[in-house]
XYZ file of C-alpha atoms in Angstrom:
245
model
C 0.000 0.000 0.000
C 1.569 3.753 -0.741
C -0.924 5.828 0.651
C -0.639 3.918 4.139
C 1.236 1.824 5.852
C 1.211 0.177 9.247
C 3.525 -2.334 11.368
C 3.104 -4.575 14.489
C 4.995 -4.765 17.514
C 4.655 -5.448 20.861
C 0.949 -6.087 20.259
C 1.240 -2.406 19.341
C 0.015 -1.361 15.656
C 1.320 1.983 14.559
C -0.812 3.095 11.098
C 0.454 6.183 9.163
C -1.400 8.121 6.910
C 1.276 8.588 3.985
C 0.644 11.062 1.073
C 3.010 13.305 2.510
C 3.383 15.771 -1.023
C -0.249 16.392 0.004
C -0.579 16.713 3.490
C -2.106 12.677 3.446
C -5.388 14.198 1.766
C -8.204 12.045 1.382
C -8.734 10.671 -2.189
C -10.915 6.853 -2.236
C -7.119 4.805 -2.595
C -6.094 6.430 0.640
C -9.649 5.535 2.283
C -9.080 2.106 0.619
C -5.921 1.643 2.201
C -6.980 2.830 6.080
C -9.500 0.297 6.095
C -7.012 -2.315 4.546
C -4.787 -1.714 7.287
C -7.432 -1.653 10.292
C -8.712 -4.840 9.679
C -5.284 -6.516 9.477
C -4.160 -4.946 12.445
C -7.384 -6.146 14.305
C -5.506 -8.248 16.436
C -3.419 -5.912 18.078
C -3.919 -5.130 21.793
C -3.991 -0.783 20.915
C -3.705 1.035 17.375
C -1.572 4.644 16.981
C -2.927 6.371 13.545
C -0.351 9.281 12.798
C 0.668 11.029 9.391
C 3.671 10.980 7.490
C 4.982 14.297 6.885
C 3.690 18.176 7.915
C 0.823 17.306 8.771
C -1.772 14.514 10.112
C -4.494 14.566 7.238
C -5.476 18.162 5.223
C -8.960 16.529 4.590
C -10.303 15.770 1.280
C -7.882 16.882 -1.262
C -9.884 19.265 -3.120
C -6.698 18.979 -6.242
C -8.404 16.149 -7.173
C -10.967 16.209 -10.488
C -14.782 15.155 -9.083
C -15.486 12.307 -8.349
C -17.724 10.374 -10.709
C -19.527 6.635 -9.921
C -21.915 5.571 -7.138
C -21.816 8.812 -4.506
C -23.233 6.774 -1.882
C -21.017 3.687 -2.043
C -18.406 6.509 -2.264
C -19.400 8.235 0.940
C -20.293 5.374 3.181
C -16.910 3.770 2.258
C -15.261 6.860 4.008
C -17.787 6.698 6.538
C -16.585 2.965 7.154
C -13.315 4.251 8.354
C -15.351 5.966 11.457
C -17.231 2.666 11.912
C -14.140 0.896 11.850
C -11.954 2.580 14.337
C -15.276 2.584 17.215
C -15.591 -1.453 16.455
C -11.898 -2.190 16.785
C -11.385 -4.292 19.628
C -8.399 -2.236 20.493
C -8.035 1.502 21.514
C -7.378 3.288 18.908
C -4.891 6.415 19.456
C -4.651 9.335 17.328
C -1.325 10.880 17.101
C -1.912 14.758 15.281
C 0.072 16.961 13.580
C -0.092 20.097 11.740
C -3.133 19.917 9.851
C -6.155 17.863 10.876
C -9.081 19.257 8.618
C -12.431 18.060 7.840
C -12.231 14.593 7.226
C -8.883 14.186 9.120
C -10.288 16.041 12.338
C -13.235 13.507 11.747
C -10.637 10.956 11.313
C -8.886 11.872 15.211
C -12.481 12.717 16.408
C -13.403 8.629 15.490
C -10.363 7.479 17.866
C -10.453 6.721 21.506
C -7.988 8.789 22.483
C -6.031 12.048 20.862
C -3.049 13.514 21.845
C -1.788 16.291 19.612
C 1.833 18.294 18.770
C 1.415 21.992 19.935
C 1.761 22.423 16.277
C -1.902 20.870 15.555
C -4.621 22.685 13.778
C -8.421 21.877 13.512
C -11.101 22.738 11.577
C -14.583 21.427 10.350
C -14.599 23.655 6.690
C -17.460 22.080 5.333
C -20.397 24.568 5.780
C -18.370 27.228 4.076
C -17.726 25.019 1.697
C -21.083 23.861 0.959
C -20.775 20.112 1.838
C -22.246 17.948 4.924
C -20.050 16.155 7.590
C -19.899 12.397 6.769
C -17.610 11.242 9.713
C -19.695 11.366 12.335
C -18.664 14.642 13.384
C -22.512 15.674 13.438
C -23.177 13.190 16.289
C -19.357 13.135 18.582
C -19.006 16.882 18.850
C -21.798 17.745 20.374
C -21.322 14.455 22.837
C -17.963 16.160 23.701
C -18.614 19.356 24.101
C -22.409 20.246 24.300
C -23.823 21.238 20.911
C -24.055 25.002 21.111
C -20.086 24.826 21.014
C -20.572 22.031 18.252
C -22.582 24.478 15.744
C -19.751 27.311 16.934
C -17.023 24.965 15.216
C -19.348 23.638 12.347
C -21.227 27.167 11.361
C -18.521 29.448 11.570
C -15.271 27.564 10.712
C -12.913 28.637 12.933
C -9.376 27.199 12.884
C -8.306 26.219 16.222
C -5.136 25.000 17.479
C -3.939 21.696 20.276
C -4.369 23.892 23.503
C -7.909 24.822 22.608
C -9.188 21.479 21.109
C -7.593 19.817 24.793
C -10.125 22.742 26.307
C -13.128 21.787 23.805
C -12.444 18.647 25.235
C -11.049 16.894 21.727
C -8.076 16.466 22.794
C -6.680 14.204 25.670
C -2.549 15.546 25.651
C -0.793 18.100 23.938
C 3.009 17.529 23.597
C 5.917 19.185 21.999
C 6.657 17.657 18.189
C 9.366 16.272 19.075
C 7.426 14.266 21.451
C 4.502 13.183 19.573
C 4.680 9.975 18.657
C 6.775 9.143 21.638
C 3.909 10.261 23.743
C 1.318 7.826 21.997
C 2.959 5.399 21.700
C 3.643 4.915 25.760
C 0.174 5.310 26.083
C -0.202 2.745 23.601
C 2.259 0.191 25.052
C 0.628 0.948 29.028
C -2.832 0.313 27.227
C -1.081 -3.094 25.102
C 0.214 -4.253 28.610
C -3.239 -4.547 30.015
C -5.561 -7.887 29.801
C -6.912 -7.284 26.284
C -9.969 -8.700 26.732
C -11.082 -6.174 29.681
C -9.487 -3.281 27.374
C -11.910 -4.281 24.787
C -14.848 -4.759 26.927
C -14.333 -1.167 28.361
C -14.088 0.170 25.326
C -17.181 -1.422 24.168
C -19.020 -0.300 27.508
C -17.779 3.151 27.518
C -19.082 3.268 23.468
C -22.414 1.591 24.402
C -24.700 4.445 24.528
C -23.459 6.614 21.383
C -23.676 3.609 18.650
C -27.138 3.243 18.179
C -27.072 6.861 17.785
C -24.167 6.990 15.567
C -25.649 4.771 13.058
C -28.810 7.085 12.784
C -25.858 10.208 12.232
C -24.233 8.420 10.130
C -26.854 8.210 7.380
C -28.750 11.459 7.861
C -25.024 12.206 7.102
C -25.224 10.658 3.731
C -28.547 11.863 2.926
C -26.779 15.936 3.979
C -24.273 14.936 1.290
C -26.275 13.438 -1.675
C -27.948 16.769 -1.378
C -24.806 19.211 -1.232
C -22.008 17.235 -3.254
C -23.249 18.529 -6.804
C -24.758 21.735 -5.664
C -23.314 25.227 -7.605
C -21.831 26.569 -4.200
C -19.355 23.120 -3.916
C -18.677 23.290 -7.788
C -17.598 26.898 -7.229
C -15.220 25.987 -4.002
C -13.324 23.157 -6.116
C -12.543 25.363 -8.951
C -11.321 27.983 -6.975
C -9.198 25.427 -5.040
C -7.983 23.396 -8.450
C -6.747 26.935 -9.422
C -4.687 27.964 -7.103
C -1.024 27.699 -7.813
């Protein structure tokens, strides 16, 4: 796989993100890859998803021409990467960087844990773009951090950087750059060193009451983005973005 790649040790999984020339952007062969790589590192006892490069993911990588084929199959197969990391057995650990935009904030936001570089930046763009959340984020913001400071994030698209997501209550851990990954993965080696079957059955208890009602945001998600995907506003956004230099 070239647009991810993951290794095993210690009953530790460490996942990164790699399209580094574009800040890991989404396009479908990344998305095809993650979920490649979370099921065959289902096994492990806790999971560390970081990104190669600047920056953790820059969201969907707007560079791209639009994308043609089934829009649904399209958009629940990124929305499988969300149902993926909640059903993992293992915690999953999200290890951000620079950039974590729209899908990749949605991307951190589906982990069990986040601890970010003091470098990190988050946004949810897609309003002023025109589009819908599909990750999720319409249902786990407001269960982190009340919904009127969910619509504040989603309505007026305000960048915001590690020290304010750990007070929005995003973010577990801010560290230094330099001790990113270090950082996650102790966590993930205390969390590895634990019986696994009482990690996973915390996990799953802790997760009980959102599902159900992840599910349900999950497809009024899709429904949001059959709607906006084609509309003249998103059209517009693209080709101002496909321009630039």
């Amino acid at each position: 796989m070239r647009t991810v790649e993951y290794a095993v040790d210690d009953g530790v999984a460490l996942i990164w993100l790699n399209r580094p020339e574009r800040l890991n952007a989404v396009v479908p062969a990344l998305v095809d890859d993650l979920l490649t790589a979370l099921d065959a590192v289902r096994d492990a006892r806790a999971v560390v998803l970081a990104g190669r490069g600047r920056a953790f993911c820059a969201g969907h990588d707007l560079k791209e021409p639009p994308a043609e084929g089934d829009s649904r199959a399209r958009l629940e197969r990124l929305q499988d990467v969300t149902r993926k990391l909640r059903a993992l057995p293992a915690p999953v650990i999200a290890a951000v960087h620079g950039y974590a935009i729209g899908a990749g904030a949605e991307f951190a936001l589906g982990c069990d844990l986040v601890v970010a570089a003091e470098s990190a930046v988050f946004a949810f763009p897609e309003v002023s773009l025109g589009l819908s959340v599909t990750g999720a984020a319409s249902r786990l913001l407001p269960l982190l951090m009340g919904p009127l400071k969910a619509k504040e994030l989603l309505l007026l698209n305000e960048r915001f950087d590690a020290a304010k997501a750990r007070e929005l209550g995003l973010v577990n851990a801010v560290t230094s750059e330099d001790g990113l990954l270090e950082h996650a993965m102790g966590w993930a080696g205390r969390i590895a060193g634990h019986p696994p079957a009482a990690v996973a059955m915390a996990k799953r208890a802790l997760d009980s009451g959102t599902e159900s009602a992840l599910d349900a945001a999950l497809e009024l998600e899709i429904s949001h983005a059959l709607i906006t995907e084609h509309s003249p506003e998103v059209a517009a956004s693209s080709e101002a973005f496909r321009s630039r230099g």
